[in-house]
mmCIF file of C-alpha atoms in Angstrom:
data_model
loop_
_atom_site.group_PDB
_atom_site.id
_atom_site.type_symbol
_atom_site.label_atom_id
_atom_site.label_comp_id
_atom_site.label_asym_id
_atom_site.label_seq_id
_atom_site.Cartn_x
_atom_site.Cartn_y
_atom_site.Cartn_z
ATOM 1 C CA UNK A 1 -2.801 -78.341 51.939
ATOM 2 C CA UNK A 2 -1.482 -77.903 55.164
ATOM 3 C CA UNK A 3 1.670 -77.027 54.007
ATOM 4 C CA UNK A 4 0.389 -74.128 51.822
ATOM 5 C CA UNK A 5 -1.977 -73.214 54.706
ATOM 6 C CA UNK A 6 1.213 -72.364 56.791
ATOM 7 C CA UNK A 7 2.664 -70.937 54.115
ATOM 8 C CA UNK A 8 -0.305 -68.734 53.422
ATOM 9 C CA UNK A 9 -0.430 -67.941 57.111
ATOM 10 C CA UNK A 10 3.148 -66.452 57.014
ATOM 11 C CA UNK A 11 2.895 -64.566 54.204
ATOM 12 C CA UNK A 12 -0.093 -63.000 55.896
ATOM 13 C CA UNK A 13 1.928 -62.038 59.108
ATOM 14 C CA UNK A 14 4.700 -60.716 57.018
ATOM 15 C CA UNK A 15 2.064 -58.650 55.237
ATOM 16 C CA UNK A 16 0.598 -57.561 58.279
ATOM 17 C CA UNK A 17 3.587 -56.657 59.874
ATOM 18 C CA UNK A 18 4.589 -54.308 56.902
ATOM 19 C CA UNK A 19 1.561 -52.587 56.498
ATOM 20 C CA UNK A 20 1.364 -51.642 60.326
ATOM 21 C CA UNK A 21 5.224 -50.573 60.275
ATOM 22 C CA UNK A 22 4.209 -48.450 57.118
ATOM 23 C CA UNK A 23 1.003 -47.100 58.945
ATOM 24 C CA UNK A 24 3.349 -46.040 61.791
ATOM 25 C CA UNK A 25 5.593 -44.075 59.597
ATOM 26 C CA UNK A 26 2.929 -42.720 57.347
ATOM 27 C CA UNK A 27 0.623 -41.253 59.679
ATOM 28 C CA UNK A 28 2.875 -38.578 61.541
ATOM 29 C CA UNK A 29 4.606 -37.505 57.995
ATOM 30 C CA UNK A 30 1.348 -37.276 56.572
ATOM 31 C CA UNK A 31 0.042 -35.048 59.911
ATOM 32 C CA UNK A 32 3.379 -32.710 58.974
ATOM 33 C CA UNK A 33 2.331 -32.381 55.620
ATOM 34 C CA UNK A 34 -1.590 -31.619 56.576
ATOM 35 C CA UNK A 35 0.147 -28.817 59.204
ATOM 36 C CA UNK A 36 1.669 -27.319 56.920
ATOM 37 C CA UNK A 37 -0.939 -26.937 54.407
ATOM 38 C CA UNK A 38 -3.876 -25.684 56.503
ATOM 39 C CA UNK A 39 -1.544 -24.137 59.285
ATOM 40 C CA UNK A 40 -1.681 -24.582 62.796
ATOM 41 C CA UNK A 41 -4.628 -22.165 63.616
ATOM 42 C CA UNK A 42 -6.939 -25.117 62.907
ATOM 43 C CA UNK A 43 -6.336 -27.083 65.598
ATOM 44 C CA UNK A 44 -4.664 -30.881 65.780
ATOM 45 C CA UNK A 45 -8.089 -32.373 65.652
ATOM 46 C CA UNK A 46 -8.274 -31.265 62.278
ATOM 47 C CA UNK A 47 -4.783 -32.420 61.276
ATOM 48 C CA UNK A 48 -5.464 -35.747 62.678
ATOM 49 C CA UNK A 49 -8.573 -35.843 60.639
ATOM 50 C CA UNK A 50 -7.342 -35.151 57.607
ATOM 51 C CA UNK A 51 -4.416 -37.800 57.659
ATOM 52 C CA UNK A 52 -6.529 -40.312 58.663
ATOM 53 C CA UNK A 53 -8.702 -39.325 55.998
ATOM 54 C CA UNK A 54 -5.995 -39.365 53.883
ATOM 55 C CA UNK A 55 -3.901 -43.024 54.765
ATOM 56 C CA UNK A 56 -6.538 -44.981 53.098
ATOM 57 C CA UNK A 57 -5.557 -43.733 50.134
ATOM 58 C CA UNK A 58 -1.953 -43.785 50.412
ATOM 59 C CA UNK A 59 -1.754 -47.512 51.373
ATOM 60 C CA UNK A 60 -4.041 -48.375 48.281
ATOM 61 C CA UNK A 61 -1.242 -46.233 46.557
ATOM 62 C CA UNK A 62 1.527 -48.588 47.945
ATOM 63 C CA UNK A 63 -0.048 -52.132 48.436
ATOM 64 C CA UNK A 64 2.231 -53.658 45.604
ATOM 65 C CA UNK A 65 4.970 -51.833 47.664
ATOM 66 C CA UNK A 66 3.492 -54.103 50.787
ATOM 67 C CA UNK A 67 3.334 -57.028 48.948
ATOM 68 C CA UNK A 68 6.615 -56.945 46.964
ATOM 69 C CA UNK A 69 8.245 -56.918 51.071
ATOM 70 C CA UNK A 70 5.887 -59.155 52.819
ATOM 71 C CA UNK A 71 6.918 -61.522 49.771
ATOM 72 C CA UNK A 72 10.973 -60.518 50.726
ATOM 73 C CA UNK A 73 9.750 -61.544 53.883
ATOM 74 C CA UNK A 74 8.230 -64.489 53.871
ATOM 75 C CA UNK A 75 11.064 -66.340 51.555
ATOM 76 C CA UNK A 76 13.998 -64.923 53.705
ATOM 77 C CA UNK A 77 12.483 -66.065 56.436
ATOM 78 C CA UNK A 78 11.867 -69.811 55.314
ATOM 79 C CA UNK A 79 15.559 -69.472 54.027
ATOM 80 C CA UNK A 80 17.627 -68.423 57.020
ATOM 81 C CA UNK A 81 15.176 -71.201 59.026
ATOM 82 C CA UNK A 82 16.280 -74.318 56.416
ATOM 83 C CA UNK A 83 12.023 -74.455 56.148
ATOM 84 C CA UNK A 84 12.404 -74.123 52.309
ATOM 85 C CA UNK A 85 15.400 -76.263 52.144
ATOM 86 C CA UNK A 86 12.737 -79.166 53.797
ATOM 87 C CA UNK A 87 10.001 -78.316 51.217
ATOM 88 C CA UNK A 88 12.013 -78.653 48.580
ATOM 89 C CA UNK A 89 13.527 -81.641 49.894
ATOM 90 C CA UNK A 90 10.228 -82.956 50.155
ATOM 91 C CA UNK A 91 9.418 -82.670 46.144
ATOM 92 C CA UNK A 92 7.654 -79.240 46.432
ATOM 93 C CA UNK A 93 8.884 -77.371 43.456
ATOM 94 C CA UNK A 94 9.655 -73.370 43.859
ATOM 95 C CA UNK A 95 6.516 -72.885 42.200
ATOM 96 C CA UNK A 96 4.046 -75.035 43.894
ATOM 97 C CA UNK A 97 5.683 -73.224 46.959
ATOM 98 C CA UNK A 98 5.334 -69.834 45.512
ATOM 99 C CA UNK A 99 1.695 -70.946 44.968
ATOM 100 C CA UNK A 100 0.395 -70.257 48.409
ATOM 101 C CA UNK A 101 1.229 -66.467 48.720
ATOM 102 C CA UNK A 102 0.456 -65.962 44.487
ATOM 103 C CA UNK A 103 -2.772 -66.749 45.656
ATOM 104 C CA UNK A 104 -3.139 -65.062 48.948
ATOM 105 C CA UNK A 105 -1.863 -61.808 47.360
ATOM 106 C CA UNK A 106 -4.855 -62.708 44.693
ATOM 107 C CA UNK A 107 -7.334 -62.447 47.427
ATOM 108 C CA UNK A 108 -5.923 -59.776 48.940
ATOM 109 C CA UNK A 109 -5.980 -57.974 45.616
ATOM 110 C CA UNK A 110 -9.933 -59.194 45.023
ATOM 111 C CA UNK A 111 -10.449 -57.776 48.682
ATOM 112 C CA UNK A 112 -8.858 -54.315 48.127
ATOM 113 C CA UNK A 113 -10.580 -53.849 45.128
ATOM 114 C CA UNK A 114 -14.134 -54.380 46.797
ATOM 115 C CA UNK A 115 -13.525 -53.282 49.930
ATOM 116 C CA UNK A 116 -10.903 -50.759 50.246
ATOM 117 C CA UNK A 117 -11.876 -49.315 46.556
ATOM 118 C CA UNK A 118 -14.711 -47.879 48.191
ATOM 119 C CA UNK A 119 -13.309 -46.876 51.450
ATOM 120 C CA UNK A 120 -10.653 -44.995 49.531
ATOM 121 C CA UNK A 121 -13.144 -43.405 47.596
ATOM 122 C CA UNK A 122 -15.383 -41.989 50.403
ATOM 123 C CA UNK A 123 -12.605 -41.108 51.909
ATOM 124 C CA UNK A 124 -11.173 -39.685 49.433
ATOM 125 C CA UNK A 125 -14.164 -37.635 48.584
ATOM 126 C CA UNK A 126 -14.725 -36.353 52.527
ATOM 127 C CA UNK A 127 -11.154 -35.156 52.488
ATOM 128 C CA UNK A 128 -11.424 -32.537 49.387
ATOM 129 C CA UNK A 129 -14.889 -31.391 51.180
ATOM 130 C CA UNK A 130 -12.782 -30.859 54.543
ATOM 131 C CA UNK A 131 -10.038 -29.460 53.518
ATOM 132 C CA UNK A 132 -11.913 -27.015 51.012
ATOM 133 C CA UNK A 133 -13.773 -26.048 53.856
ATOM 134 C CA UNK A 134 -10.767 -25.843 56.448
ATOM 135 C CA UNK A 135 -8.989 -23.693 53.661
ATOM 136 C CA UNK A 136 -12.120 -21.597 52.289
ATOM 137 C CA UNK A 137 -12.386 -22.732 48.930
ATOM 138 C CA UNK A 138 -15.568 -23.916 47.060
ATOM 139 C CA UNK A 139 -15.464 -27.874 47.162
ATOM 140 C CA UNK A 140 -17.174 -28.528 43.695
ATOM 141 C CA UNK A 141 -17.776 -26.841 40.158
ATOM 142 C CA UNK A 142 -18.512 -29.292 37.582
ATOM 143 C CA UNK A 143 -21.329 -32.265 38.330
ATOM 144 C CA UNK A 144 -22.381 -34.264 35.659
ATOM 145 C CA UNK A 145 -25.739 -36.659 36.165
ATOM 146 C CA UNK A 146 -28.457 -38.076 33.741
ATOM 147 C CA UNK A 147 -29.686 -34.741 32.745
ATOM 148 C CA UNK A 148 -26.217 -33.471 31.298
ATOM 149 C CA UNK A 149 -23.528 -31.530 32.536
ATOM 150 C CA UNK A 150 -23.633 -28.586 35.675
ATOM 151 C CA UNK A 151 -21.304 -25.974 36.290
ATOM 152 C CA UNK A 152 -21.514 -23.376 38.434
ATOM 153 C CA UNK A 153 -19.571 -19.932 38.812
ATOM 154 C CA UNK A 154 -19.133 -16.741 41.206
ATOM 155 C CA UNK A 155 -18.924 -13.470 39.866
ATOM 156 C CA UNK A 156 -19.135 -10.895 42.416
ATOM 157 C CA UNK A 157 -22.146 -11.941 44.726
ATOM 158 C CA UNK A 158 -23.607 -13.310 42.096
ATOM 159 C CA UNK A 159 -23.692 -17.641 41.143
ATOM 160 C CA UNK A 160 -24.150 -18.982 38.319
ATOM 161 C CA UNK A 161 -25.457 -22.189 37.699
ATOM 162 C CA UNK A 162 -25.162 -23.869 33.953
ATOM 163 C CA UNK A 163 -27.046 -26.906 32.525
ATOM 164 C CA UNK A 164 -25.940 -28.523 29.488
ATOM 165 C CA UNK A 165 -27.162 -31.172 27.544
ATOM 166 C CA UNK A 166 -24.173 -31.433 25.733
ATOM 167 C CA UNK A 167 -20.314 -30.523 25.666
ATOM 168 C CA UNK A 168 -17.140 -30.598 23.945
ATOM 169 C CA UNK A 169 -14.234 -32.636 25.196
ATOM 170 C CA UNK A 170 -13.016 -29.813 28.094
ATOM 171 C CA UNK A 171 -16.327 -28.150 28.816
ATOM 172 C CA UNK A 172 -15.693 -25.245 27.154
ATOM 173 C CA UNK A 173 -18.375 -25.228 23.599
ATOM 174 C CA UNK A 174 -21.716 -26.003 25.705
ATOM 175 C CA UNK A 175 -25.399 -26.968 23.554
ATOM 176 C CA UNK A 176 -28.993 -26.482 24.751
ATOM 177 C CA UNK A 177 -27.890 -24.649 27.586
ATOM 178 C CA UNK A 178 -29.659 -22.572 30.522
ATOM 179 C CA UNK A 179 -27.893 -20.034 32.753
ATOM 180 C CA UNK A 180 -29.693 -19.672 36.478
ATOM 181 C CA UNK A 181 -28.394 -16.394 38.351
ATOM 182 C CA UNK A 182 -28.429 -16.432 42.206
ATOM 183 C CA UNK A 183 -27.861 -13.325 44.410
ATOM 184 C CA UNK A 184 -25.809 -13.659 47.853
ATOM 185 C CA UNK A 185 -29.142 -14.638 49.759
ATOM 186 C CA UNK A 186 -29.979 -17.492 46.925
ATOM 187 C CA UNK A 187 -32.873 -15.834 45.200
ATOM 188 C CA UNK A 188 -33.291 -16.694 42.004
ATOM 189 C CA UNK A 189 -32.646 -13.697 39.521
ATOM 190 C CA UNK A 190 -33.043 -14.690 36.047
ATOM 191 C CA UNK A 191 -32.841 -17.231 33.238
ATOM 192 C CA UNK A 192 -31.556 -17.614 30.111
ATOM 193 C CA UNK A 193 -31.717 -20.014 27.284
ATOM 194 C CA UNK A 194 -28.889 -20.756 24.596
ATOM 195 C CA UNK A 195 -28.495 -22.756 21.987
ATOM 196 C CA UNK A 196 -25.018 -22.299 22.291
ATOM 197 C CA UNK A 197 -22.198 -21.480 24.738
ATOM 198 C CA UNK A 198 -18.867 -21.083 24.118
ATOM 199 C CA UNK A 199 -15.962 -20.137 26.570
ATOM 200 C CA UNK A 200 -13.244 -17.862 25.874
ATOM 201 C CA UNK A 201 -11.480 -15.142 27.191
ATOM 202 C CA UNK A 202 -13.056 -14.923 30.398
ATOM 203 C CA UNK A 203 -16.835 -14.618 29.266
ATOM 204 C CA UNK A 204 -18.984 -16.457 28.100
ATOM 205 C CA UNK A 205 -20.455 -15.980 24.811
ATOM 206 C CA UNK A 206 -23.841 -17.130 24.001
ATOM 207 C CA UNK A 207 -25.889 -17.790 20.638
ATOM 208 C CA UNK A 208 -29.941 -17.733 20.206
ATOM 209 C CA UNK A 209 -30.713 -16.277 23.799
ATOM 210 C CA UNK A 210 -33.814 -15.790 25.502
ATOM 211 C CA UNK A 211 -33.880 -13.833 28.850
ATOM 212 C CA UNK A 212 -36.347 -14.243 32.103
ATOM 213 C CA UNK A 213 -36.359 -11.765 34.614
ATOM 214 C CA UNK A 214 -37.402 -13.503 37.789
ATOM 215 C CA UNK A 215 -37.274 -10.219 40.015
ATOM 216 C CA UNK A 216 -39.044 -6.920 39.686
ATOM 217 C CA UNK A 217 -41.505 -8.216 37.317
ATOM 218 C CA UNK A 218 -44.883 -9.935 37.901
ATOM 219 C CA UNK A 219 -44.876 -11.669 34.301
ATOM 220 C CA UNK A 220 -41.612 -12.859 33.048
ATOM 221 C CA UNK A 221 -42.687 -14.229 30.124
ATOM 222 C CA UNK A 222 -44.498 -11.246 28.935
ATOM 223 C CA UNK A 223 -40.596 -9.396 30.033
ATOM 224 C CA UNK A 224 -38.644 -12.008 28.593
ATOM 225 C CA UNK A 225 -36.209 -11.062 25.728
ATOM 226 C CA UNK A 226 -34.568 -12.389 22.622
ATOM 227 C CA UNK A 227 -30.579 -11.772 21.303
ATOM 228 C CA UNK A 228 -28.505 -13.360 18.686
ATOM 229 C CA UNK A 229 -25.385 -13.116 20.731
ATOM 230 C CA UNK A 230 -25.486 -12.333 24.186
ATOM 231 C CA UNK A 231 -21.671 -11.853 26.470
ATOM 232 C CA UNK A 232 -21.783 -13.645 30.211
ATOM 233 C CA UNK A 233 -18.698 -12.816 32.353
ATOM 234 C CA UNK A 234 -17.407 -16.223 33.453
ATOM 235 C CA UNK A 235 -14.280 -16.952 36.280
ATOM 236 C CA UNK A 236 -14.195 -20.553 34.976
ATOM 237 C CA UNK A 237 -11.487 -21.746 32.900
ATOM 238 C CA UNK A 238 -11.134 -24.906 30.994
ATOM 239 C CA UNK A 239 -8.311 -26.077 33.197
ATOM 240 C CA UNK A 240 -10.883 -25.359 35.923
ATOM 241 C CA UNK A 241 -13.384 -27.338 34.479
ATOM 242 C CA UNK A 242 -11.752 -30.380 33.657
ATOM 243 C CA UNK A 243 -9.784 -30.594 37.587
ATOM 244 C CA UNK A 244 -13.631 -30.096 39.357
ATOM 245 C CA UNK A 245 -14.729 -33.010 37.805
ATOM 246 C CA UNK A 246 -12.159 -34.963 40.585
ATOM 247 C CA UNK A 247 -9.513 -37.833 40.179
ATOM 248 C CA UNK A 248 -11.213 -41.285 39.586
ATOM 249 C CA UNK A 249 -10.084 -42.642 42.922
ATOM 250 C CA UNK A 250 -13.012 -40.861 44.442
ATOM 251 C CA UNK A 251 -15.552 -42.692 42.769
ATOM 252 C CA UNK A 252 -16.292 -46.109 43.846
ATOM 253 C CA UNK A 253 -15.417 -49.864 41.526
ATOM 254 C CA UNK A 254 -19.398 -50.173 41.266
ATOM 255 C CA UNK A 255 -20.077 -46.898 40.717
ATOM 256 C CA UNK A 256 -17.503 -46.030 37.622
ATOM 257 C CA UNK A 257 -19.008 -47.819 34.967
ATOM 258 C CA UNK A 258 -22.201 -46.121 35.245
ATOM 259 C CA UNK A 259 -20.365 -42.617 35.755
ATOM 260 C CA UNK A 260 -18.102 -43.248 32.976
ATOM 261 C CA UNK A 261 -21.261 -43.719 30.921
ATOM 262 C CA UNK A 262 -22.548 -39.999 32.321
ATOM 263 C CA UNK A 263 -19.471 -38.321 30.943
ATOM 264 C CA UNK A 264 -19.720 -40.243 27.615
ATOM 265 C CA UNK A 265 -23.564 -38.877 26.927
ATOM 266 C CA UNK A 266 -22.085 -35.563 28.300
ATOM 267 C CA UNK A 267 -19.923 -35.513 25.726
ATOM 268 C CA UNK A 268 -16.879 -36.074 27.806
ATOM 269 C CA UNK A 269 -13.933 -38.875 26.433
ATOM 270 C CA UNK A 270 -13.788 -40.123 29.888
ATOM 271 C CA UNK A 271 -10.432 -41.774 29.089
ATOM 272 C CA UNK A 272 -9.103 -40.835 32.449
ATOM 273 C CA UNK A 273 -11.806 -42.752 34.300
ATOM 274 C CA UNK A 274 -11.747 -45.822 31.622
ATOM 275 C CA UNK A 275 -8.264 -46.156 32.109
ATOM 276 C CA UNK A 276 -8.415 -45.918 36.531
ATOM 277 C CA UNK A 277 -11.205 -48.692 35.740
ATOM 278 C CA UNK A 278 -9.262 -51.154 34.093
ATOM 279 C CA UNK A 279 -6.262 -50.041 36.057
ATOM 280 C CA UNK A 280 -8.238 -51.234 39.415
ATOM 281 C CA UNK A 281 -9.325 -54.631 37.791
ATOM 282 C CA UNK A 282 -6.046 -55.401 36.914
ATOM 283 C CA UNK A 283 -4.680 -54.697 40.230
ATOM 284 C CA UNK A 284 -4.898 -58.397 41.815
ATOM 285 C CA UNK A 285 -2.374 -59.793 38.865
ATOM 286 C CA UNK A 286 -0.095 -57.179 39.830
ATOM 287 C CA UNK A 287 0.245 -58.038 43.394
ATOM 288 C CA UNK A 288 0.448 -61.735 42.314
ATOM 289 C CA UNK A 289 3.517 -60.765 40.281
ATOM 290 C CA UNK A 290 5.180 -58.956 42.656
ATOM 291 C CA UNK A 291 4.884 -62.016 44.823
ATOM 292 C CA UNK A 292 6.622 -63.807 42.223
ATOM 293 C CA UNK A 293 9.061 -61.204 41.496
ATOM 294 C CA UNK A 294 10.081 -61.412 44.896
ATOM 295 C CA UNK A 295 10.364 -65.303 45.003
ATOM 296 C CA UNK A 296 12.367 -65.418 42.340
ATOM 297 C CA UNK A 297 14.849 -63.802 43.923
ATOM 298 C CA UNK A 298 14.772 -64.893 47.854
ATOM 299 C CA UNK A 299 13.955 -69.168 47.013
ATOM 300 C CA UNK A 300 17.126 -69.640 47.845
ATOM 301 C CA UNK A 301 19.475 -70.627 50.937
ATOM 302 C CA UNK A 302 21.209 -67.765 52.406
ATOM 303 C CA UNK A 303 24.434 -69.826 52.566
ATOM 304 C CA UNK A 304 24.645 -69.150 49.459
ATOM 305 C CA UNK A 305 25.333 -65.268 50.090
ATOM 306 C CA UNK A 306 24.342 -62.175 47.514
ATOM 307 C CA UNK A 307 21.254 -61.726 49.960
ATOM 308 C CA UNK A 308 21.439 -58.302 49.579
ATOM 309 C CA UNK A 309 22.081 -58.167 46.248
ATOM 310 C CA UNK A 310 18.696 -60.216 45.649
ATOM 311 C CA UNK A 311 16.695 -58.667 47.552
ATOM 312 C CA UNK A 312 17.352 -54.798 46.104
ATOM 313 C CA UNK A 313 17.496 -56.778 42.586
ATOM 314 C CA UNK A 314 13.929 -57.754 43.397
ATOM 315 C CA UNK A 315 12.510 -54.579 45.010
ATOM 316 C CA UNK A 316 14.313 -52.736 41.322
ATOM 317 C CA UNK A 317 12.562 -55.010 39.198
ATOM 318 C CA UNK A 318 9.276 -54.621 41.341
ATOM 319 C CA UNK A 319 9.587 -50.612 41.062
ATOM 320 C CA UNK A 320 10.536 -51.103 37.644
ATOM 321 C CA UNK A 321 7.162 -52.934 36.409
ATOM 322 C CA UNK A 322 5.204 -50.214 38.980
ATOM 323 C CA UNK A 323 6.538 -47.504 36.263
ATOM 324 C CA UNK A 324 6.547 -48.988 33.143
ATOM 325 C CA UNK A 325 2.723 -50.049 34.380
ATOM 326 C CA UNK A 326 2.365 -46.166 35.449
ATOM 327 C CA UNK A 327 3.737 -45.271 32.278
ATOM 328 C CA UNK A 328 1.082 -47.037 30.308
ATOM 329 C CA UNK A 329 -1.211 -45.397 32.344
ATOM 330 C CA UNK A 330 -0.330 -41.841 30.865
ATOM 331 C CA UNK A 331 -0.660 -43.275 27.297
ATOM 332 C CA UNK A 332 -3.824 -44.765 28.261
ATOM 333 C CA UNK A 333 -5.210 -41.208 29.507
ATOM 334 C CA UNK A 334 -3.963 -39.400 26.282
ATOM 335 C CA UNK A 335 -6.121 -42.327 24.057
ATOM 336 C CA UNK A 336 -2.517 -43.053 22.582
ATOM 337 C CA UNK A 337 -3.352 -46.409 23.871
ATOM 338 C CA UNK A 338 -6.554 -48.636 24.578
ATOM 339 C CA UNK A 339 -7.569 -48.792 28.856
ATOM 340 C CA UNK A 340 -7.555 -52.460 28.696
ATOM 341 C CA UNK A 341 -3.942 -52.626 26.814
ATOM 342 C CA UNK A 342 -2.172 -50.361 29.132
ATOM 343 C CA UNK A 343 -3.939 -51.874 32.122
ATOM 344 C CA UNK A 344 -3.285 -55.377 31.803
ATOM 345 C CA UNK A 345 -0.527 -56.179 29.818
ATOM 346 C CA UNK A 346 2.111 -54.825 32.480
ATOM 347 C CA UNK A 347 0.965 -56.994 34.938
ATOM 348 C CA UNK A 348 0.444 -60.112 32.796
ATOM 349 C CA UNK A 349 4.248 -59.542 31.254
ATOM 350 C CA UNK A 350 5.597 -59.383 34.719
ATOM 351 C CA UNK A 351 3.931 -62.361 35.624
ATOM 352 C CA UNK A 352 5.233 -64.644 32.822
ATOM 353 C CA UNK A 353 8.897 -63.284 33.533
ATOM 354 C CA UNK A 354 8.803 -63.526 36.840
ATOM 355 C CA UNK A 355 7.599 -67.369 36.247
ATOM 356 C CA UNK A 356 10.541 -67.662 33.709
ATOM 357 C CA UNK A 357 13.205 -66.397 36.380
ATOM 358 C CA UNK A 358 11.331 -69.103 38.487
ATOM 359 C CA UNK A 359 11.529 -72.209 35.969
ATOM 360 C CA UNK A 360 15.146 -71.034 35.636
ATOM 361 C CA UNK A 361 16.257 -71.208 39.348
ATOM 362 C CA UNK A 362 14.276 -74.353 39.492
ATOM 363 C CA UNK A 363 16.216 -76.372 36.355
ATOM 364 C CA UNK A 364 19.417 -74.918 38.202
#
């Protein structure tokens, strides 16, 4: 135990070490990038706060990255030193030694996922807000919560704010609908009813209406009026729609089951937000094979030369399983594949070949 303790312990400095080297270099391109999207009349207080609004999510974006070179790391460094050269000596096979870090980059994988899963999602969700507001843009169209779906749209100084009960797959073919119109000050204008809404063209068109006026009359329901078919002019588009309702990352591991659930009786597929779910549980075994990706090629004494070769052999194959893994994630989204298929077999298949590569180097 000792020796995987200190084994453990290394491969945590190494990590450590590469994530604050990759912090360093982050942080200023990132601060570019913000510059040159709001422009420099906001101030640098603002660019500061939206990279570091802005690295949490990055580094989530690149921990098998991290991993994959703390592994590197780690191995090289208990090469050059004759340290593994002693522990195998000693009886320790390569994977009892690769053991230690498998399962430190396990628990670092458990600990992302509940700790820096949400952090990336607040985050996540405060930077959109501020840099909507920085740039003058509305932050938000689409919400979707136990009652059904909202949308909300300018036209002129007017808003408009739509319930659903029910939609279609993009939004777009809305049932048991109501339509509140807002002036510029927020008073409430009028209501309307519908049975059915359905987007096109600009407009929206609506079936089995019935009208409130709210202002200039002292009995609305006595006012209110009936039409077959009634024309709304609309500035959402489905495109629209579907973007406002956000990227997955911004809601939280313990929060997506339950929102997934709100899209479903919405109407919605959700497959996006299936597919980021499973993607996130699955994350741990893919930082565990990176680690053994990376063993498999560094256990080895540096006498016997080709470093180089190894190590951009391993960082190949570890960029290689990141894609086909992203990949899968594209099929998942489109439903051409199940969530839990394209989420955990990459990670599982790199495992068993990187534990192959290892049994190999081991027999010789």
């Amino acid at each position: 135990m000792i020796l995987h303790f200190y084994i453990a312990g290394r491969f945590l400095r190494a990590f450590g070490i590469v994530l604050a080297v990759f912090i360093a270099i982050l942080l200023p391109i990132d601060m570019a990038d913000q510059l040159r999207r709001i422009g420099g009349d906001q101030g640098f207080s603002a660019v500061l706060e939206l990279a570091l609004l802005n690295l949490p999510r990055s580094l989530n974006g690149l921990m098998p990255l991290f991993v994959m070179l703390a592994t590197l790391v780690l191995f090289l460094g208990l090469s050059r030193t004759s340290e593994l050269v002693v522990v195998r000596a000693a009886g320790r096979s390569a994977l009892r030694s690769a053991a230690a870090p498998v399962v430190t980059a396990l628990l670092i994988g458990v600990l992302s996922l509940l700790v820096l899963n949400p952090l990336v999602a607040a985050t996540a969700r405060q930077y959109d807000l501020t840099l909507a507001q920085l740039l003058g843009q509305e932050s938000r169209t689409v919400s979707v919560t136990g009652q059904g779906l909202w949308l909300r749209q300018g036209v002129g100084s007017e808003q408009t704010v739509i319930r659903a009960a029910v939609t279609n797959g993009d939004g777009t073919h809305l049932f048991d609908t109501s339509f509140f119109t807002f002036d510029a000050d927020g008073q409430l204008l009028e209501r309307m009813d519908a049975r059915e809404a359905l987007l096109d063209a600009g407009a929206w068109t609506l079936s089995d209406v019935r009208r409130w006026p709210l202002v200039g009359s002292s009995n609305p329901e006595a006012d209110a009026t009936t039409h077959d078919v009634l024309t709304l002019p609309s500035t959402l588009t489905a495109e629209q729609i579907r973007d406002s309702f956000g990227k997955p990352e911004t809601v939280p591991i313990f929060e997506l089951p339950g929102f997934i659930r709100q899209l479903n009786e919405a109407g919605f597929a959700a497959l996006q937000h299936r597919t980021w779910f499973q993607m996130q549980l699955s994350s741990p075994l893919l930082l565990a094979a990176m680690v053994l990706i990376g063993a498999g090629f560094t256990m080895r004494h540096t006498r016997f030369g080709k470093t180089g070769v190894m190590v951009l052999s391993a960082i190949l194959l570890g960029f290689g399983v990141v894609f086909i893994r992203r990949f899968a994630e594209v099929l998942g989204e489109t439903g051409q594949l199940s969530a839990t298929l394209v989420a955990w077999t990459p990670p599982i298949a790199a495992i068993l070949l990187a534990t192959g590569l290892l049994l190999h180097t081991e027999d010789g």
